[in-house]
Short mmCIF file of C-alpha atoms in Angstrom, two decimals:
data_model
loop_
_atom_site.label_atom_id
_atom_site.label_comp_id
_atom_site.label_asym_id
_atom_site.label_seq_id
_atom_site.Cartn_x
_atom_site.Cartn_y
_atom_site.Cartn_z
CA UNK I 1 -0.24 -0.15 0.73
CA UNK I 2 1.49 3.35 -0.77
CA UNK I 3 2.17 6.00 2.11
CA UNK I 4 0.12 8.29 2.89
CA UNK I 5 1.41 10.93 4.04
CA UNK I 6 1.06 13.13 7.32
CA UNK I 7 0.05 16.85 6.14
CA UNK I 8 1.82 17.98 8.99
CA UNK I 9 5.46 15.82 8.10
CA UNK I 10 7.60 18.34 7.05
CA UNK I 11 8.99 17.63 3.05
CA UNK I 12 12.05 15.28 3.20
CA UNK I 13 14.15 15.43 0.54
CA UNK I 14 14.41 18.20 -1.44
CA UNK I 15 16.61 21.23 -1.70
CA UNK I 16 16.12 22.98 1.43
CA UNK I 17 15.73 20.35 3.26
CA UNK I 18 19.79 18.74 1.69
CA UNK I 19 21.37 22.99 3.14
CA UNK I 20 19.49 21.80 6.78
CA UNK I 21 17.79 19.01 7.07
CA UNK I 22 18.07 19.35 11.04
CA UNK I 23 15.10 20.66 11.84
CA UNK I 24 12.51 18.20 9.88
CA UNK I 25 14.07 15.36 11.74
CA UNK I 26 13.66 17.19 15.34
CA UNK I 27 10.13 16.93 13.69
CA UNK I 28 10.35 13.31 12.91
CA UNK I 29 11.99 12.81 16.60
CA UNK I 30 8.97 14.27 18.21
CA UNK I 31 5.81 12.75 15.98
CA UNK I 32 7.15 10.20 14.25
CA UNK I 33 9.99 8.90 15.26
CA UNK I 34 9.55 5.39 12.70
CA UNK I 35 8.09 6.96 9.85
CA UNK I 36 7.74 5.17 6.97
CA UNK I 37 8.48 7.27 3.38
CA UNK I 38 8.60 6.90 -0.37
CA UNK I 39 12.49 8.18 -1.62
CA UNK I 40 13.63 10.55 -4.83
CA UNK I 41 13.71 6.38 -5.96
CA UNK I 42 10.75 5.82 -5.43
CA UNK I 43 11.64 2.82 -2.83
CA UNK I 44 9.07 3.03 0.45
CA UNK I 45 11.15 2.45 3.77
CA UNK I 46 11.65 3.24 7.18
CA UNK I 47 13.33 6.12 8.64
CA UNK I 48 14.28 5.44 12.61
CA UNK I 49 15.29 8.58 14.63
CA UNK I 50 15.90 8.36 17.92
CA UNK I 51 19.07 8.09 19.68
CA UNK I 52 17.65 4.70 21.45
CA UNK I 53 15.89 3.50 18.19
CA UNK I 54 18.62 3.63 16.52
CA UNK I 55 21.22 2.38 18.54
CA UNK I 56 18.18 -1.19 18.79
CA UNK I 57 18.45 -0.89 14.93
CA UNK I 58 22.52 -0.62 14.35
CA UNK I 59 22.60 -3.90 16.13
CA UNK I 60 19.22 -6.24 15.17
CA UNK I 61 20.13 -9.49 13.68
CA UNK I 62 16.49 -9.64 12.12
CA UNK I 63 17.96 -6.44 9.79
CA UNK I 64 20.22 -7.72 7.25
CA UNK I 65 22.50 -6.02 4.92
CA UNK I 66 21.59 -8.25 2.32
CA UNK I 67 19.83 -6.75 -0.66
CA UNK I 68 18.38 -10.24 -1.35
CA UNK I 69 16.30 -9.90 1.23
CA UNK I 70 14.48 -6.83 -0.55
CA UNK I 71 13.10 -6.65 -3.95
CA UNK I 72 15.22 -8.19 -7.11
CA UNK I 73 14.13 -5.32 -9.22
CA UNK I 74 15.06 -2.41 -6.58
CA UNK I 75 19.18 -3.42 -5.74
CA UNK I 76 18.86 -4.71 -10.30
CA UNK I 77 17.80 -1.49 -11.16
CA UNK I 78 20.16 1.29 -8.57
CA UNK I 79 17.12 2.02 -6.61
CA UNK I 80 19.44 0.32 -3.10
CA UNK I 81 22.53 0.35 -2.62
CA UNK I 82 26.10 1.19 -4.87
CA UNK I 83 24.67 2.47 -7.78
CA UNK I 84 26.56 -0.34 -10.22
CA UNK I 85 28.31 -2.34 -7.86
CA UNK I 86 25.78 -5.02 -9.05
CA UNK I 87 26.45 -5.08 -12.42
CA UNK I 88 30.17 -4.52 -12.48
CA UNK I 89 30.13 -7.75 -9.79
CA UNK I 90 30.65 -6.30 -6.71
CA UNK I 91 28.24 -7.47 -3.92
CA UNK I 92 29.80 -9.65 -1.88
CA UNK I 93 31.66 -6.87 0.63
CA UNK I 94 31.05 -5.87 4.27
CA UNK I 95 27.90 -3.70 3.02
CA UNK I 96 25.79 -6.19 1.57
CA UNK I 97 26.82 -8.92 3.31
CA UNK I 98 25.76 -10.70 7.46
CA UNK I 99 27.42 -13.37 9.57
CA UNK I 100 29.07 -15.51 8.97
CA UNK I 101 30.34 -14.21 5.53
CA UNK I 102 30.69 -10.57 6.72
CA UNK I 103 32.86 -12.37 10.29
CA UNK I 104 35.12 -13.62 8.15
CA UNK I 105 35.87 -10.92 5.97
CA UNK I 106 35.57 -8.79 8.65
CA UNK I 107 38.62 -10.61 10.03
CA UNK I 108 40.46 -10.75 7.09
CA UNK I 109 40.50 -7.03 6.74
CA UNK I 110 40.68 -6.23 10.42
CA UNK I 111 43.97 -6.98 10.05
CA UNK I 112 44.51 -4.04 8.31
CA UNK I 113 43.69 -1.37 9.84
CA UNK I 114 45.36 -1.93 13.12
CA UNK I 115 46.13 0.79 15.51
CA UNK I 116 49.80 0.27 14.97
CA UNK I 117 49.39 -0.05 11.29
CA UNK I 118 47.15 3.31 11.16
CA UNK I 119 49.82 4.51 13.55
CA UNK I 120 52.57 3.58 11.05
CA UNK I 121 50.54 5.57 8.10
CA UNK I 122 50.02 9.03 9.94
CA UNK I 123 53.40 10.38 8.71
CA UNK I 124 52.49 9.87 4.81
CA UNK I 125 49.26 10.88 5.88
CA UNK I 126 50.91 14.44 7.63
CA UNK I 127 52.43 14.45 3.97
CA UNK I 128 50.09 14.11 1.67
CA UNK I 129 48.08 16.89 4.10
CA UNK I 130 51.20 19.30 3.39
CA UNK I 131 51.09 19.09 -0.21
CA UNK I 132 47.71 19.96 -0.98
CA UNK I 133 47.60 22.87 1.21
CA UNK I 134 51.26 24.35 -0.70
CA UNK I 135 49.07 24.37 -3.93
CA UNK I 136 47.65 26.77 -2.87
CA UNK I 137 48.59 28.59 0.42
CA UNK I 138 50.15 31.33 -1.79
CA UNK I 139 47.10 32.41 -3.24
CA UNK I 140 45.25 32.98 -0.86
CA UNK I 141 41.55 31.68 -1.41
CA UNK I 142 40.86 27.77 -2.96
CA UNK I 143 37.90 25.37 -2.68
CA UNK I 144 38.07 23.39 0.02
CA UNK I 145 36.43 20.28 -0.59
CA UNK I 146 37.77 20.19 -4.39
CA UNK I 147 41.53 21.31 -3.76
CA UNK I 148 41.77 19.41 0.13
CA UNK I 149 39.15 17.57 1.23
CA UNK I 150 38.66 15.71 -1.82
CA UNK I 151 41.72 14.18 -2.80
CA UNK I 152 43.52 13.62 0.83
CA UNK I 153 41.83 10.62 1.07
CA UNK I 154 41.07 9.16 -2.18
CA UNK I 155 45.63 9.69 -2.31
CA UNK I 156 45.44 8.06 1.05
CA UNK I 157 43.92 5.18 0.26
CA UNK I 158 45.22 3.86 -2.68
CA UNK I 159 48.58 4.42 -0.82
CA UNK I 160 47.09 1.93 1.56
CA UNK I 161 45.73 -0.13 -1.36
CA UNK I 162 49.20 -0.28 -3.01
CA UNK I 163 47.47 1.77 -6.07
CA UNK I 164 50.90 3.27 -8.17
CA UNK I 165 51.18 6.74 -8.00
CA UNK I 166 50.88 6.81 -12.21
CA UNK I 167 47.56 5.89 -11.87
CA UNK I 168 46.06 7.46 -8.92
CA UNK I 169 44.68 10.48 -11.03
CA UNK I 170 42.20 7.79 -12.39
CA UNK I 171 41.27 6.59 -8.57
CA UNK I 172 40.61 10.56 -8.42
CA UNK I 173 38.53 10.65 -11.33
CA UNK I 174 36.51 7.48 -11.01
CA UNK I 175 35.58 8.67 -7.62
CA UNK I 176 33.96 12.16 -8.60
CA UNK I 177 32.05 10.42 -10.76
CA UNK I 178 30.55 7.74 -7.97
CA UNK I 179 29.76 10.40 -4.97
CA UNK I 180 28.71 12.71 -8.68
CA UNK I 181 31.00 16.13 -7.71
CA UNK I 182 30.16 18.55 -9.54
CA UNK I 183 27.11 16.34 -12.21
CA UNK I 184 28.38 13.91 -14.59
CA UNK I 185 26.81 12.81 -17.47
CA UNK I 186 23.99 9.89 -17.30
CA UNK I 187 24.77 6.68 -16.83
CA UNK I 188 28.63 8.08 -15.21
CA UNK I 189 28.43 6.79 -11.57
CA UNK I 190 28.20 2.70 -13.34
CA UNK I 191 30.91 3.14 -15.88
CA UNK I 192 33.24 4.55 -13.35
CA UNK I 193 32.35 1.75 -11.38
CA UNK I 194 33.07 -1.01 -14.41
CA UNK I 195 35.89 0.99 -15.38
CA UNK I 196 37.45 0.72 -10.93
CA UNK I 197 36.49 -3.02 -10.99
CA UNK I 198 38.48 -3.94 -14.41
CA UNK I 199 41.51 -2.67 -12.66
CA UNK I 200 40.65 -4.00 -9.25
CA UNK I 201 41.27 -7.23 -11.10
CA UNK I 202 43.84 -6.43 -12.82
CA UNK I 203 45.84 -4.97 -10.10
CA UNK I 204 45.29 -7.70 -7.98
CA UNK I 205 46.93 -10.05 -11.31
CA UNK I 206 49.84 -7.73 -10.58
CA UNK I 207 49.98 -7.68 -6.81
CA UNK I 208 49.87 -11.86 -7.00
CA UNK I 209 53.07 -12.19 -9.06
CA UNK I 210 54.65 -9.47 -6.91
CA UNK I 211 52.79 -8.97 -3.79
CA UNK I 212 53.73 -5.77 -1.81
CA UNK I 213 53.60 -4.36 2.20
CA UNK I 214 49.81 -3.27 0.95
CA UNK I 215 46.18 -3.63 2.14
CA UNK I 216 45.46 -5.27 -1.73
CA UNK I 217 48.55 -7.93 -1.19
CA UNK I 218 47.71 -8.84 2.17
CA UNK I 219 44.06 -8.91 1.27
CA UNK I 220 45.32 -11.54 -1.59
CA UNK I 221 47.82 -12.70 1.41
CA UNK I 222 44.82 -13.17 4.11
CA UNK I 223 43.38 -16.47 5.14
CA UNK I 224 41.14 -17.90 8.12
CA UNK I 225 40.83 -21.15 8.97
CA UNK I 226 42.80 -22.28 5.27
CA UNK I 227 40.13 -19.53 3.62
CA UNK I 228 41.17 -17.55 1.57
CA UNK I 229 40.23 -14.54 -0.60
CA UNK I 230 38.73 -14.95 -3.87
CA UNK I 231 39.32 -12.95 -6.68
CA UNK I 232 35.85 -11.76 -6.72
CA UNK I 233 35.79 -11.11 -2.86
CA UNK I 234 38.99 -9.00 -3.01
CA UNK I 235 38.12 -6.93 -5.60
CA UNK I 236 34.71 -6.35 -3.69
CA UNK I 237 36.25 -5.67 -0.93
CA UNK I 238 39.04 -3.15 -1.98
CA UNK I 239 36.25 -1.11 -4.38
CA UNK I 240 33.87 -0.57 -1.28
CA UNK I 241 37.12 0.42 0.99
CA UNK I 242 38.20 2.59 -1.26
CA UNK I 243 34.26 3.90 -1.94
CA UNK I 244 33.15 3.86 2.07
CA UNK I 245 36.54 5.22 3.18
CA UNK I 246 36.64 8.24 0.88
CA UNK I 247 33.53 10.56 1.35
CA UNK I 248 33.55 9.10 4.26
CA UNK I 249 36.98 11.25 5.25
CA UNK I 250 35.79 13.76 2.61
CA UNK I 251 32.47 14.93 4.73
CA UNK I 252 34.30 14.45 8.06
CA UNK I 253 37.00 17.50 6.70
CA UNK I 254 34.34 19.34 4.79
CA UNK I 255 31.44 19.73 7.36
CA UNK I 256 33.92 19.90 10.11
CA UNK I 257 35.80 22.67 8.86
CA UNK I 258 32.92 24.57 7.91
CA UNK I 259 30.92 23.52 11.92
CA UNK I 260 34.39 25.83 13.01
CA UNK I 261 33.91 28.89 10.49
CA UNK I 262 30.27 29.21 11.60
CA UNK I 263 31.38 28.68 15.40
CA UNK I 264 34.73 31.32 15.79
CA UNK I 265 34.50 30.51 19.43
CA UNK I 266 34.51 26.93 19.47
CA UNK I 267 36.92 26.84 16.60
CA UNK I 268 39.51 29.90 18.15
CA UNK I 269 39.76 27.37 21.08
CA UNK I 270 40.57 24.88 18.89
CA UNK I 271 43.45 26.72 17.47
CA UNK I 272 45.11 28.68 20.76
CA UNK I 273 45.14 23.98 21.82
CA UNK I 274 46.47 22.78 18.26
CA UNK I 275 48.67 25.96 18.62
CA UNK I 276 50.18 25.22 22.81
CA UNK I 277 51.09 21.87 21.19
CA UNK I 278 47.97 20.00 22.94
CA UNK I 279 45.22 16.77 21.89
CA UNK I 280 42.89 16.92 24.77
CA UNK I 281 40.36 18.96 22.67
CA UNK I 282 41.30 17.99 19.16
CA UNK I 283 39.98 14.48 20.76
CA UNK I 284 37.84 14.97 21.60
CA UNK I 285 36.63 18.14 19.09
CA UNK I 286 36.49 15.18 16.19
CA UNK I 287 34.05 12.78 17.49
CA UNK I 288 32.72 16.12 18.12
CA UNK I 289 32.31 17.44 14.41
CA UNK I 290 31.48 13.32 13.60
CA UNK I 291 28.11 14.11 15.61
CA UNK I 292 26.81 17.58 14.86
CA UNK I 293 26.91 17.49 11.52
CA UNK I 294 28.48 13.89 10.59
CA UNK I 295 29.70 12.90 7.33
CA UNK I 296 26.80 10.12 6.85
CA UNK I 297 23.47 10.79 7.26
CA UNK I 298 21.85 7.64 7.31
CA UNK I 299 23.54 4.00 7.55
CA UNK I 300 23.15 1.63 4.87
CA UNK I 301 20.11 -0.38 3.63
CA UNK I 302 18.52 -2.78 6.36
CA UNK I 303 16.08 -5.07 5.28
CA UNK I 304 13.99 -7.00 7.75
CA UNK I 305 14.27 -10.94 7.29
CA UNK I 306 11.44 -11.42 10.27
CA UNK I 307 8.79 -9.61 11.57
CA UNK I 308 9.76 -7.26 14.33
CA UNK I 309 9.16 -3.88 16.25
CA UNK I 310 11.05 -0.73 16.77
CA UNK I 311 9.94 2.22 18.87
CA UNK I 312 6.44 0.49 18.83
CA UNK I 313 6.03 0.42 14.90
CA UNK I 314 5.91 -2.86 13.44
CA UNK I 315 8.08 -3.83 10.44
CA UNK I 316 7.18 -6.41 7.63
CA UNK I 317 9.22 -8.81 6.07
CA UNK I 318 11.47 -7.07 3.25
CA UNK I 319 10.99 -3.21 4.45
CA UNK I 320 13.46 -1.42 3.94
CA UNK I 321 14.82 -0.14 7.58
CA UNK I 322 17.26 3.47 7.35
CA UNK I 323 18.81 4.72 10.57
CA UNK I 324 19.29 8.38 10.41
CA UNK I 325 22.47 9.28 12.24
CA UNK I 326 22.30 12.63 12.09
CA UNK I 327 19.06 12.94 13.51
CA UNK I 328 19.97 10.09 15.86
CA UNK I 329 23.37 12.06 17.05
CA UNK I 330 21.14 14.92 18.03
CA UNK I 331 18.60 13.56 20.11
CA UNK I 332 17.98 15.39 22.91
CA UNK I 333 17.27 12.56 24.78
CA UNK I 334 20.45 11.05 24.93
CA UNK I 335 22.73 15.21 24.69
CA UNK I 336 22.67 17.56 25.98
CA UNK I 337 22.05 20.94 23.93
CA UNK I 338 22.02 18.80 21.07
CA UNK I 339 22.46 21.22 18.10
CA UNK I 340 25.19 23.64 20.39
CA UNK I 341 28.38 22.22 18.79
CA UNK I 342 30.55 21.25 22.21
CA UNK I 343 33.72 20.77 21.48
CA UNK I 344 35.49 19.78 24.85
CA UNK I 345 31.59 17.51 25.26
CA UNK I 346 32.79 14.10 27.23
CA UNK I 347 29.25 12.28 26.78
CA UNK I 348 29.44 11.27 23.48
CA UNK I 349 28.77 7.88 22.09
CA UNK I 350 27.91 9.43 18.80
CA UNK I 351 26.72 7.59 16.61
CA UNK I 352 28.72 8.85 13.27
CA UNK I 353 30.98 5.38 12.28
CA UNK I 354 27.96 2.99 12.86
CA UNK I 355 27.51 1.25 16.01
CA UNK I 356 27.58 -2.95 16.41
CA UNK I 357 29.58 -5.59 14.25
CA UNK I 358 28.94 -3.13 11.03
CA UNK I 359 30.77 0.26 13.05
CA UNK I 360 32.88 1.32 9.78
CA UNK I 361 36.50 -0.51 9.56
CA UNK I 362 38.09 2.56 8.49
CA UNK I 363 36.61 4.37 11.25
CA UNK I 364 40.77 4.77 13.01
CA UNK I 365 42.02 6.04 9.61
CA UNK I 366 39.16 8.73 9.30
CA UNK I 367 39.70 9.95 12.55
CA UNK I 368 43.51 10.13 11.80
CA UNK I 369 43.10 12.03 8.69
CA UNK I 370 40.56 14.84 9.88
CA UNK I 371 43.01 15.04 12.85
CA UNK I 372 45.68 16.03 10.00
CA UNK I 373 43.49 17.90 7.73
CA UNK I 374 41.93 20.29 10.99
CA UNK I 375 45.09 20.57 13.16
CA UNK I 376 47.39 21.91 9.27
CA UNK I 377 44.74 24.35 8.38
CA UNK I 378 44.22 25.24 11.84
CA UNK I 379 48.35 25.90 11.95
CA UNK I 380 48.97 27.17 8.29
CA UNK I 381 46.35 29.55 7.79
CA UNK I 382 45.57 30.97 11.02
CA UNK I 383 42.33 32.84 10.12
CA UNK I 384 40.90 30.88 7.57
CA UNK I 385 37.12 32.37 6.39
CA UNK I 386 34.42 32.34 4.44
CA UNK I 387 34.58 32.91 1.01
CA UNK I 388 31.16 32.58 0.29
CA UNK I 389 27.22 33.56 1.95
CA UNK I 390 26.04 30.49 3.99
CA UNK I 391 23.12 30.42 2.37
CA UNK I 392 24.85 30.47 -1.31
CA UNK I 393 26.67 26.98 -0.54
CA UNK I 394 25.48 23.96 -2.08
CA UNK I 395 25.25 20.42 -0.47
CA UNK I 396 25.49 17.28 -2.02
CA UNK I 397 22.35 15.40 -3.11
CA UNK I 398 21.79 11.92 -1.57
CA UNK I 399 20.45 9.53 0.58
CA UNK I 400 23.54 8.10 2.39
CA UNK I 401 26.02 10.76 2.42
CA UNK I 402 25.64 14.53 3.90
CA UNK I 403 28.84 16.69 1.88
CA UNK I 404 29.24 19.09 0.19
CA UNK I 405 29.77 20.37 -2.96
CA UNK I 406 32.05 22.91 -2.73
CA UNK I 407 33.51 25.25 0.16
CA UNK I 408 35.23 28.67 -1.11
CA UNK I 409 37.18 29.72 1.48
CA UNK I 410 39.94 33.16 1.52
CA UNK I 411 43.26 33.86 3.77
CA UNK I 412 46.44 35.43 3.87
CA UNK I 413 48.21 33.61 1.68
CA UNK I 414 51.73 32.31 2.96
CA UNK I 415 54.24 33.85 2.43
CA UNK I 416 55.98 30.57 0.63
CA UNK I 417 54.42 27.42 1.24
CA UNK I 418 57.22 25.57 3.89
CA UNK I 419 56.96 22.60 1.57
CA UNK I 420 56.72 23.42 -1.71
CA UNK I 421 60.60 22.10 -4.16
CA UNK I 422 62.96 24.34 -4.84
CA UNK I 423 62.39 25.17 -8.44
CA UNK I 424 65.47 26.54 -10.45
CA UNK I 425 64.28 30.28 -9.91
CA UNK I 426 64.69 29.74 -5.93
CA UNK I 427 68.29 27.68 -6.53
CA UNK I 428 70.99 29.88 -5.22
CA UNK I 429 73.60 31.74 -7.91
CA UNK I 430 77.05 30.52 -7.43
#
């Protein structure tokens, strides 16, 4: 039966909603916390908006990640899941499977994201951060999404995967098409996914013959009680680590920087803390930015495999359920002063990276990249400021992720980027 809209309910999924969804989510939390709606794709789904219900749903084994529990037609046409993944045979990854396969694959992949391995990667992330800021620091203006927040995680995850430097710009182009960064031709997402799969399969063959210390080589070598990842599993896992890993960090850096620029007193406190070399406010601040306006607006698709009740509402078998992390993380029943950015907030069990067995496996890397990006921006460009009226900024229209299309800023130019290479004109004369 088609959804009968409540005439008092706010309109969802408009451009106005994308700019600021939080008033609409506040209405839903109060009046319809488990709300059935028609998505822009035409699929009907349940939106879960209260914190307690969200935590329950994220950990409920009756909600499957496997799209096979929903409409075959909906998934085949790209109306649920990641566009193009089915056509490209990239379905067998952590966002689409349940235990026991999920348990096996996550155990294998988690070896690449141990605290030790992430810490070892910190100098490379800092090098990438400085190199990207060098590209615009002397100009006095930049689009922080296009020139900084977008390329940083792309190059970082490519390094982790073992993508050669000469191929990384191709990955940047494909990733841009996948998130419709700045728009794109019709069908571009599917083509980008297919090109990425073809490249990943070729790279897996090369790594099998000549393995290194990178993540793809590790996936090839990984075994669990004698079981190895097959070729399709390895390609799908590399694909989802790139897709889920980079866009989350793009939005963490973009949304986080924007929130700091809109809250000058909080930005000042963090800036002073960074200059003093302290880390406590940075640590709590990253978590608060994830709560306040996090990179993931809704958790990825779940489908009811058995009848269940969420928040007193009965969910039929086969129905899609979308947990609205952005709404849950501003639930006044859990967070005091929920609409206030407080970088010193310590009681902060936000859901920005999910909850339960599907908790984001790349969260340590995203935090590392966010820390590096924000501390370096605040240190090197201390008078960073918006170069556009906030009302004129555009947010990417989507369902799962929440992020800006662009973030134009101005600042006092650096006299000379401290990490820029010496050019012939700079070379000393004899």
